[in-house]
Amino acid sequence: QVQLQESGPGLVKPSETLSLTCAVSGYSISSGYYWGWIRQPPGKGLEWIGTIYHSGSTYYNPSLKSRVTISVDTSKNQFSLQLSSVTAADTAVYYCARGGSGSYLQIDYWGQGTLVTVSS
Amino acid sequence: QSVLTQPPSASGTPGQRVTISCSGSSSNIGSNYVYWYQQLPGTAPKLLIYRNNERPSGVPDRFSGSKSGTSASLAISGLRSEDEADYYCAAWDDSLSGHYVFGTGTKVTVL
């Protein structure tokens, strides 16, 4: 059974960088699929952030591309999100997930989500 | 700002059929598969329909998807109280080097 678990600070100050990690168990990232991040502001809809393949190939949301970096560490079977210059508008539940790019567009496994609040 | 438009809400009584629309464009729905996700309150989204009309294992056949041109629909037949949730369509968009887009979301209420 594939499982994903997000981790990282729940509070980030404005203008700083948000950093989250997603640990994957039950499947080796090196075996395939794209892995990515989706966020959901409180009371609002889903927003796709981006994805990464084990080779390092990435896709990003054009509206966030200038501030987003997604990286992968196959030795630890995890991938990470960095979002720079955050503002209150970046407050959201952040989900890590499998799929959403390449030949496998269905997002079939999701983490439970982690709330990140941007506030001083 | 989502490029896939859904009605904000839909409702029905138990046993009824409810349909949710998803309107896109030639760069997303018009040229790629459509996916549907169900999000129960306080939980992560769950894949409900993939590749327009395929159901993952475990998803009841009360849920069905269809696509025509630049629009898609999700139908829930035999509505049940446990179907009360938010539903999102999604698709790959070929513009701007390619990216995934979600719909605006529809809240389904079982009356």
PDB file of C-alpha atoms in Angstrom:
ATOM      1  CA  GLN A   1       0.000   0.000   0.000  1.00  0.00           C
ATOM      2  CA  VAL A   2       1.435   3.339  -1.061  1.00  0.00           C
ATOM      3  CA  GLN A   3       1.513   5.907   1.713  1.00  0.00           C
ATOM      4  CA  LEU A   4       2.611   9.544   1.681  1.00  0.00           C
ATOM      5  CA  GLN A   5       3.325  11.712   4.701  1.00  0.00           C
ATOM      6  CA  GLU A   6       3.981  15.447   4.665  1.00  0.00           C
ATOM      7  CA  SER A   7       6.217  17.101   7.212  1.00  0.00           C
ATOM      8  CA  GLY A   8       7.479  20.600   7.865  1.00  0.00           C
ATOM      9  CA  PRO A   9       6.820  23.795   9.821  1.00  0.00           C
ATOM     10  CA  GLY A  10       3.189  24.716  10.375  1.00  0.00           C
ATOM     11  CA  LEU A  11       3.999  28.414  10.657  1.00  0.00           C
ATOM     12  CA  VAL A  12       6.093  30.484   8.258  1.00  0.00           C
ATOM     13  CA  LYS A  13       6.772  34.212   8.385  1.00  0.00           C
ATOM     14  CA  PRO A  14       5.883  36.468   5.451  1.00  0.00           C
ATOM     15  CA  SER A  15       8.683  36.864   2.861  1.00  0.00           C
ATOM     16  CA  GLU A  16      10.374  33.655   4.060  1.00  0.00           C
ATOM     17  CA  THR A  17      10.554  30.285   2.314  1.00  0.00           C
ATOM     18  CA  LEU A  18       8.062  27.511   2.976  1.00  0.00           C
ATOM     19  CA  SER A  19       9.700  24.065   3.006  1.00  0.00           C
ATOM     20  CA  LEU A  20       7.868  20.737   3.127  1.00  0.00           C
ATOM     21  CA  THR A  21       8.955  17.145   2.661  1.00  0.00           C
ATOM     22  CA  CYS A  22       6.906  14.143   1.593  1.00  0.00           C
ATOM     23  CA  ALA A  23       8.052  10.710   2.707  1.00  0.00           C
ATOM     24  CA  VAL A  24       6.832   7.858   0.526  1.00  0.00           C
ATOM     25  CA  SER A  25       6.437   4.280   1.770  1.00  0.00           C
ATOM     26  CA  GLY A  26       5.182   1.166   0.031  1.00  0.00           C
ATOM     27  CA  TYR A  27       6.600   2.203  -3.337  1.00  0.00           C
ATOM     28  CA  SER A  28       9.990   3.260  -4.626  1.00  0.00           C
ATOM     29  CA  ILE A  29      10.002   6.698  -6.216  1.00  0.00           C
ATOM     30  CA  SER A  30      12.737   5.425  -8.549  1.00  0.00           C
ATOM     31  CA  SER A  31      10.288   2.908 -10.041  1.00  0.00           C
ATOM     32  CA  GLY A  32       8.298   5.581 -11.818  1.00  0.00           C
ATOM     33  CA  TYR A  33       5.376   8.014 -11.708  1.00  0.00           C
ATOM     34  CA  TYR A  34       5.469  11.734 -11.156  1.00  0.00           C
ATOM     35  CA  TRP A  35       5.186  12.947  -7.558  1.00  0.00           C
ATOM     36  CA  GLY A  36       3.850  16.337  -6.634  1.00  0.00           C
ATOM     37  CA  TRP A  37       2.170  18.937  -4.504  1.00  0.00           C
ATOM     38  CA  ILE A  38      -1.350  20.341  -4.372  1.00  0.00           C
ATOM     39  CA  ARG A  39      -2.626  22.977  -1.969  1.00  0.00           C
ATOM     40  CA  GLN A  40      -5.999  24.122  -0.689  1.00  0.00           C
ATOM     41  CA  PRO A  41      -6.513  27.481   1.062  1.00  0.00           C
ATOM     42  CA  PRO A  42      -9.000  27.275   3.934  1.00  0.00           C
ATOM     43  CA  GLY A  43     -12.526  27.043   2.571  1.00  0.00           C
ATOM     44  CA  LYS A  44     -11.350  27.181  -1.046  1.00  0.00           C
ATOM     45  CA  GLY A  45     -10.624  24.847  -3.934  1.00  0.00           C
ATOM     46  CA  LEU A  46      -7.636  22.771  -4.983  1.00  0.00           C
ATOM     47  CA  GLU A  47      -4.593  24.313  -6.656  1.00  0.00           C
ATOM     48  CA  TRP A  48      -1.962  22.183  -8.378  1.00  0.00           C
ATOM     49  CA  ILE A  49       1.587  23.324  -7.544  1.00  0.00           C
ATOM     50  CA  GLY A  50       3.815  20.989  -9.524  1.00  0.00           C
ATOM     51  CA  THR A  51       5.363  17.558  -9.954  1.00  0.00           C
ATOM     52  CA  ILE A  52       8.742  15.832 -10.247  1.00  0.00           C
ATOM     53  CA  TYR A  53       9.982  12.570 -11.760  1.00  0.00           C
ATOM     54  CA  HIS A  54      12.793  10.538 -10.201  1.00  0.00           C
ATOM     55  CA  SER A  55      15.065  11.786 -12.991  1.00  0.00           C
ATOM     56  CA  GLY A  56      14.481  15.347 -11.814  1.00  0.00           C
ATOM     57  CA  SER A  57      12.123  16.364 -14.623  1.00  0.00           C
ATOM     58  CA  THR A  58       9.571  18.855 -13.341  1.00  0.00           C
ATOM     59  CA  TYR A  59       6.331  20.562 -14.231  1.00  0.00           C
ATOM     60  CA  TYR A  60       5.164  23.686 -12.396  1.00  0.00           C
ATOM     61  CA  ASN A  61       2.011  25.749 -12.158  1.00  0.00           C
ATOM     62  CA  PRO A  62       2.757  28.783 -14.353  1.00  0.00           C
ATOM     63  CA  SER A  63       1.313  31.136 -11.738  1.00  0.00           C
ATOM     64  CA  LEU A  64       3.727  29.851  -9.080  1.00  0.00           C
ATOM     65  CA  LYS A  65       6.696  28.865 -11.223  1.00  0.00           C
ATOM     66  CA  SER A  66       8.896  31.815 -10.264  1.00  0.00           C
ATOM     67  CA  ARG A  67       8.671  30.910  -6.556  1.00  0.00           C
ATOM     68  CA  VAL A  68       8.506  27.097  -6.566  1.00  0.00           C
ATOM     69  CA  THR A  69      11.188  24.443  -6.463  1.00  0.00           C
ATOM     70  CA  ILE A  70      10.388  20.752  -6.185  1.00  0.00           C
ATOM     71  CA  SER A  71      13.259  18.342  -5.606  1.00  0.00           C
ATOM     72  CA  VAL A  72      13.608  14.598  -5.110  1.00  0.00           C
ATOM     73  CA  ASP A  73      15.877  12.431  -2.941  1.00  0.00           C
ATOM     74  CA  THR A  74      15.595   8.865  -4.199  1.00  0.00           C
ATOM     75  CA  SER A  75      17.991   7.552  -1.525  1.00  0.00           C
ATOM     76  CA  LYS A  76      15.496   8.613   1.149  1.00  0.00           C
ATOM     77  CA  ASN A  77      12.453   7.925  -1.030  1.00  0.00           C
ATOM     78  CA  GLN A  78      11.130  11.412  -0.515  1.00  0.00           C
ATOM     79  CA  PHE A  79      10.534  14.632  -2.363  1.00  0.00           C
ATOM     80  CA  SER A  80      10.322  18.231  -1.222  1.00  0.00           C
ATOM     81  CA  LEU A  81       8.655  21.553  -1.901  1.00  0.00           C
ATOM     82  CA  GLN A  82      10.132  24.997  -1.475  1.00  0.00           C
ATOM     83  CA  LEU A  83       7.978  28.082  -1.984  1.00  0.00           C
ATOM     84  CA  SER A  84       9.782  31.386  -1.625  1.00  0.00           C
ATOM     85  CA  SER A  85       8.631  34.886  -0.690  1.00  0.00           C
ATOM     86  CA  VAL A  86       5.444  33.654   0.926  1.00  0.00           C
ATOM     87  CA  THR A  87       2.507  35.869   1.837  1.00  0.00           C
ATOM     88  CA  ALA A  88      -0.744  35.278   3.675  1.00  0.00           C
ATOM     89  CA  ALA A  89      -2.221  34.094   0.369  1.00  0.00           C
ATOM     90  CA  ASP A  90       0.016  31.024   0.598  1.00  0.00           C
ATOM     91  CA  THR A  91      -1.733  29.863   3.768  1.00  0.00           C
ATOM     92  CA  ALA A  92      -3.223  26.493   2.872  1.00  0.00           C
ATOM     93  CA  VAL A  93      -3.355  22.789   3.490  1.00  0.00           C
ATOM     94  CA  TYR A  94      -0.538  21.312   1.414  1.00  0.00           C
ATOM     95  CA  TYR A  95      -0.951  17.784   0.063  1.00  0.00           C
ATOM     96  CA  CYS A  96       1.705  15.597  -1.490  1.00  0.00           C
ATOM     97  CA  ALA A  97       0.510  13.024  -3.989  1.00  0.00           C
ATOM     98  CA  ARG A  98       1.377  10.542  -6.726  1.00  0.00           C
ATOM     99  CA  GLY A  99       0.539  11.228 -10.362  1.00  0.00           C
ATOM    100  CA  GLY A 100      -0.657  14.290 -12.216  1.00  0.00           C
ATOM    101  CA  SER A 101       1.903  14.452 -15.007  1.00  0.00           C
ATOM    102  CA  GLY A 102       3.405  12.448 -17.841  1.00  0.00           C
ATOM    103  CA  SER A 103       1.525   9.355 -18.945  1.00  0.00           C
ATOM    104  CA  TYR A 104      -0.121   8.858 -15.537  1.00  0.00           C
ATOM    105  CA  LEU A 105      -2.368  11.845 -14.968  1.00  0.00           C
ATOM    106  CA  GLN A 106      -4.643  10.397 -12.304  1.00  0.00           C
ATOM    107  CA  ILE A 107      -3.643  11.449  -8.797  1.00  0.00           C
ATOM    108  CA  ASP A 108      -4.301   8.188  -7.038  1.00  0.00           C
ATOM    109  CA  TYR A 109      -2.488   8.448  -3.720  1.00  0.00           C
ATOM    110  CA  TRP A 110      -2.579  11.486  -1.460  1.00  0.00           C
ATOM    111  CA  GLY A 111      -1.005  12.403   1.845  1.00  0.00           C
ATOM    112  CA  GLN A 112      -3.272  13.488   4.677  1.00  0.00           C
ATOM    113  CA  GLY A 113      -2.269  17.116   4.171  1.00  0.00           C
ATOM    114  CA  THR A 114      -0.516  19.593   6.411  1.00  0.00           C
ATOM    115  CA  LEU A 115      -1.707  23.095   7.252  1.00  0.00           C
ATOM    116  CA  VAL A 116       0.843  25.830   6.712  1.00  0.00           C
ATOM    117  CA  THR A 117      -0.002  29.266   8.035  1.00  0.00           C
ATOM    118  CA  VAL A 118       1.874  32.354   6.867  1.00  0.00           C
ATOM    119  CA  SER A 119       1.900  34.906   9.646  1.00  0.00           C
ATOM    120  CA  SER A 120       4.324  37.047  11.583  1.00  0.00           C
TER     121      SER A 120
ATOM    122  CA  GLN B   1      -7.581  31.131 -10.888  1.00  0.00           C
ATOM    123  CA  SER B   2      -9.025  27.887 -12.219  1.00  0.00           C
ATOM    124  CA  VAL B   3      -9.579  27.433 -15.959  1.00  0.00           C
ATOM    125  CA  LEU B   4     -12.142  24.659 -15.433  1.00  0.00           C
ATOM    126  CA  THR B   5     -15.555  25.963 -14.414  1.00  0.00           C
ATOM    127  CA  GLN B   6     -18.004  24.034 -12.266  1.00  0.00           C
ATOM    128  CA  PRO B   7     -21.285  25.073 -10.635  1.00  0.00           C
ATOM    129  CA  PRO B   8     -20.680  25.984  -6.977  1.00  0.00           C
ATOM    130  CA  SER B   9     -23.401  23.681  -5.709  1.00  0.00           C
ATOM    131  CA  ALA B  10     -25.746  20.848  -6.583  1.00  0.00           C
ATOM    132  CA  SER B  11     -28.273  18.970  -4.508  1.00  0.00           C
ATOM    133  CA  GLY B  12     -30.727  16.120  -4.542  1.00  0.00           C
ATOM    134  CA  THR B  13     -32.739  13.819  -2.341  1.00  0.00           C
ATOM    135  CA  PRO B  14     -31.664  10.257  -1.609  1.00  0.00           C
ATOM    136  CA  GLY B  15     -32.096   8.047  -4.642  1.00  0.00           C
ATOM    137  CA  GLN B  16     -32.069  10.902  -7.134  1.00  0.00           C
ATOM    138  CA  ARG B  17     -29.582  11.479  -9.924  1.00  0.00           C
ATOM    139  CA  VAL B  18     -27.295  14.496  -9.733  1.00  0.00           C
ATOM    140  CA  THR B  19     -25.105  15.774 -12.548  1.00  0.00           C
ATOM    141  CA  ILE B  20     -22.116  18.120 -12.225  1.00  0.00           C
ATOM    142  CA  SER B  21     -20.704  19.933 -15.250  1.00  0.00           C
ATOM    143  CA  CYS B  22     -17.121  20.954 -15.926  1.00  0.00           C
ATOM    144  CA  SER B  23     -16.380  23.453 -18.676  1.00  0.00           C
ATOM    145  CA  GLY B  24     -12.918  23.942 -20.118  1.00  0.00           C
ATOM    146  CA  SER B  25     -11.220  24.771 -23.385  1.00  0.00           C
ATOM    147  CA  SER B  26      -9.420  23.234 -26.330  1.00  0.00           C
ATOM    148  CA  SER B  27      -6.089  23.209 -24.482  1.00  0.00           C
ATOM    149  CA  ASN B  28      -7.339  21.099 -21.573  1.00  0.00           C
ATOM    150  CA  ILE B  29     -10.600  19.109 -21.753  1.00  0.00           C
ATOM    151  CA  GLY B  30     -10.752  19.475 -25.523  1.00  0.00           C
ATOM    152  CA  SER B  31      -7.498  17.568 -26.013  1.00  0.00           C
ATOM    153  CA  ASN B  32      -6.909  15.562 -22.825  1.00  0.00           C
ATOM    154  CA  TYR B  33      -8.588  13.161 -20.435  1.00  0.00           C
ATOM    155  CA  VAL B  34     -10.762  14.388 -17.574  1.00  0.00           C
ATOM    156  CA  TYR B  35     -10.414  13.245 -13.971  1.00  0.00           C
ATOM    157  CA  TRP B  36     -12.822  13.615 -11.060  1.00  0.00           C
ATOM    158  CA  TYR B  37     -12.033  13.759  -7.355  1.00  0.00           C
ATOM    159  CA  GLN B  38     -14.282  13.513  -4.309  1.00  0.00           C
ATOM    160  CA  GLN B  39     -13.347  15.325  -1.122  1.00  0.00           C
ATOM    161  CA  LEU B  40     -15.257  14.416   1.993  1.00  0.00           C
ATOM    162  CA  PRO B  41     -15.226  17.009   4.798  1.00  0.00           C
ATOM    163  CA  GLY B  42     -11.874  17.231   6.531  1.00  0.00           C
ATOM    164  CA  THR B  43     -10.169  14.649   4.349  1.00  0.00           C
ATOM    165  CA  ALA B  44      -7.807  14.495   1.397  1.00  0.00           C
ATOM    166  CA  PRO B  45      -9.340  14.238  -2.080  1.00  0.00           C
ATOM    167  CA  LYS B  46      -9.950  10.788  -3.520  1.00  0.00           C
ATOM    168  CA  LEU B  47      -9.760   9.735  -7.160  1.00  0.00           C
ATOM    169  CA  LEU B  48     -13.277   8.998  -8.374  1.00  0.00           C
ATOM    170  CA  ILE B  49     -13.054   8.864 -12.182  1.00  0.00           C
ATOM    171  CA  TYR B  50     -10.013   8.691 -14.460  1.00  0.00           C
ATOM    172  CA  ARG B  51      -9.604   8.966 -18.227  1.00  0.00           C
ATOM    173  CA  ASN B  52     -13.080  10.469 -18.668  1.00  0.00           C
ATOM    174  CA  ASN B  53     -15.152   7.494 -17.551  1.00  0.00           C
ATOM    175  CA  GLU B  54     -13.054   4.831 -15.826  1.00  0.00           C
ATOM    176  CA  ARG B  55     -13.659   3.973 -12.178  1.00  0.00           C
ATOM    177  CA  PRO B  56     -10.840   2.901  -9.857  1.00  0.00           C
ATOM    178  CA  SER B  57     -11.367  -0.297  -7.953  1.00  0.00           C
ATOM    179  CA  GLY B  58     -13.772   0.239  -5.086  1.00  0.00           C
ATOM    180  CA  VAL B  59     -15.664   3.202  -6.561  1.00  0.00           C
ATOM    181  CA  PRO B  60     -19.357   2.311  -6.892  1.00  0.00           C
ATOM    182  CA  ASP B  61     -20.850   2.210 -10.372  1.00  0.00           C
ATOM    183  CA  ARG B  62     -23.308   4.882  -9.207  1.00  0.00           C
ATOM    184  CA  PHE B  63     -20.586   7.301 -10.252  1.00  0.00           C
ATOM    185  CA  SER B  64     -20.054   7.832 -13.966  1.00  0.00           C
ATOM    186  CA  GLY B  65     -18.171  10.316 -16.099  1.00  0.00           C
ATOM    187  CA  SER B  66     -18.519  11.561 -19.640  1.00  0.00           C
ATOM    188  CA  LYS B  67     -16.861  14.063 -21.932  1.00  0.00           C
ATOM    189  CA  SER B  68     -17.963  15.920 -25.042  1.00  0.00           C
ATOM    190  CA  GLY B  69     -15.832  18.518 -26.758  1.00  0.00           C
ATOM    191  CA  THR B  70     -14.535  20.969 -24.171  1.00  0.00           C
ATOM    192  CA  SER B  71     -16.947  19.925 -21.422  1.00  0.00           C
ATOM    193  CA  ALA B  72     -17.297  16.983 -19.085  1.00  0.00           C
ATOM    194  CA  SER B  73     -19.852  15.726 -16.608  1.00  0.00           C
ATOM    195  CA  LEU B  74     -19.992  13.620 -13.481  1.00  0.00           C
ATOM    196  CA  ALA B  75     -23.225  11.844 -12.709  1.00  0.00           C
ATOM    197  CA  ILE B  76     -24.183  10.374  -9.364  1.00  0.00           C
ATOM    198  CA  SER B  77     -27.153   8.061  -9.557  1.00  0.00           C
ATOM    199  CA  GLY B  78     -29.012   6.654  -6.572  1.00  0.00           C
ATOM    200  CA  LEU B  79     -27.752   9.532  -4.425  1.00  0.00           C
ATOM    201  CA  ARG B  80     -26.789   8.541  -0.882  1.00  0.00           C
ATOM    202  CA  SER B  81     -26.102  10.593   2.234  1.00  0.00           C
ATOM    203  CA  GLU B  82     -22.432   9.594   2.148  1.00  0.00           C
ATOM    204  CA  ASP B  83     -22.096  11.254  -1.272  1.00  0.00           C
ATOM    205  CA  GLU B  84     -22.328  14.677   0.371  1.00  0.00           C
ATOM    206  CA  ALA B  85     -18.918  16.118  -0.472  1.00  0.00           C
ATOM    207  CA  ASP B  86     -16.988  18.486  -2.712  1.00  0.00           C
ATOM    208  CA  TYR B  87     -16.281  17.276  -6.240  1.00  0.00           C
ATOM    209  CA  TYR B  88     -13.502  18.551  -8.491  1.00  0.00           C
ATOM    210  CA  CYS B  89     -12.813  17.924 -12.145  1.00  0.00           C
ATOM    211  CA  ALA B  90      -9.258  18.098 -13.452  1.00  0.00           C
ATOM    212  CA  ALA B  91      -7.297  17.822 -16.670  1.00  0.00           C
ATOM    213  CA  TRP B  92      -3.898  18.399 -18.168  1.00  0.00           C
ATOM    214  CA  ASP B  93      -3.568  21.732 -19.927  1.00  0.00           C
ATOM    215  CA  ASP B  94      -1.204  21.863 -22.900  1.00  0.00           C
ATOM    216  CA  SER B  95      -0.611  25.621 -22.700  1.00  0.00           C
ATOM    217  CA  LEU B  96       2.401  27.287 -21.076  1.00  0.00           C
ATOM    218  CA  SER B  97       4.649  24.202 -21.227  1.00  0.00           C
ATOM    219  CA  GLY B  98       1.910  22.028 -19.749  1.00  0.00           C
ATOM    220  CA  HIS B  99       0.357  21.932 -16.329  1.00  0.00           C
ATOM    221  CA  TYR B 100      -2.447  20.245 -14.399  1.00  0.00           C
ATOM    222  CA  VAL B 101      -5.614  22.202 -13.668  1.00  0.00           C
ATOM    223  CA  PHE B 102      -8.451  21.630 -11.240  1.00  0.00           C
ATOM    224  CA  GLY B 103     -12.013  22.779 -11.566  1.00  0.00           C
ATOM    225  CA  THR B 104     -13.557  25.318  -9.229  1.00  0.00           C
ATOM    226  CA  GLY B 105     -15.307  22.600  -7.271  1.00  0.00           C
ATOM    227  CA  THR B 106     -18.954  21.684  -6.637  1.00  0.00           C
ATOM    228  CA  LYS B 107     -20.494  21.094  -3.234  1.00  0.00           C
ATOM    229  CA  VAL B 108     -23.069  18.310  -3.392  1.00  0.00           C
ATOM    230  CA  THR B 109     -25.726  18.383  -0.695  1.00  0.00           C
ATOM    231  CA  VAL B 110     -28.044  15.478   0.019  1.00  0.00           C
ATOM    232  CA  LEU B 111     -31.358  16.965   1.128  1.00  0.00           C
TER     233      LEU B 111
END
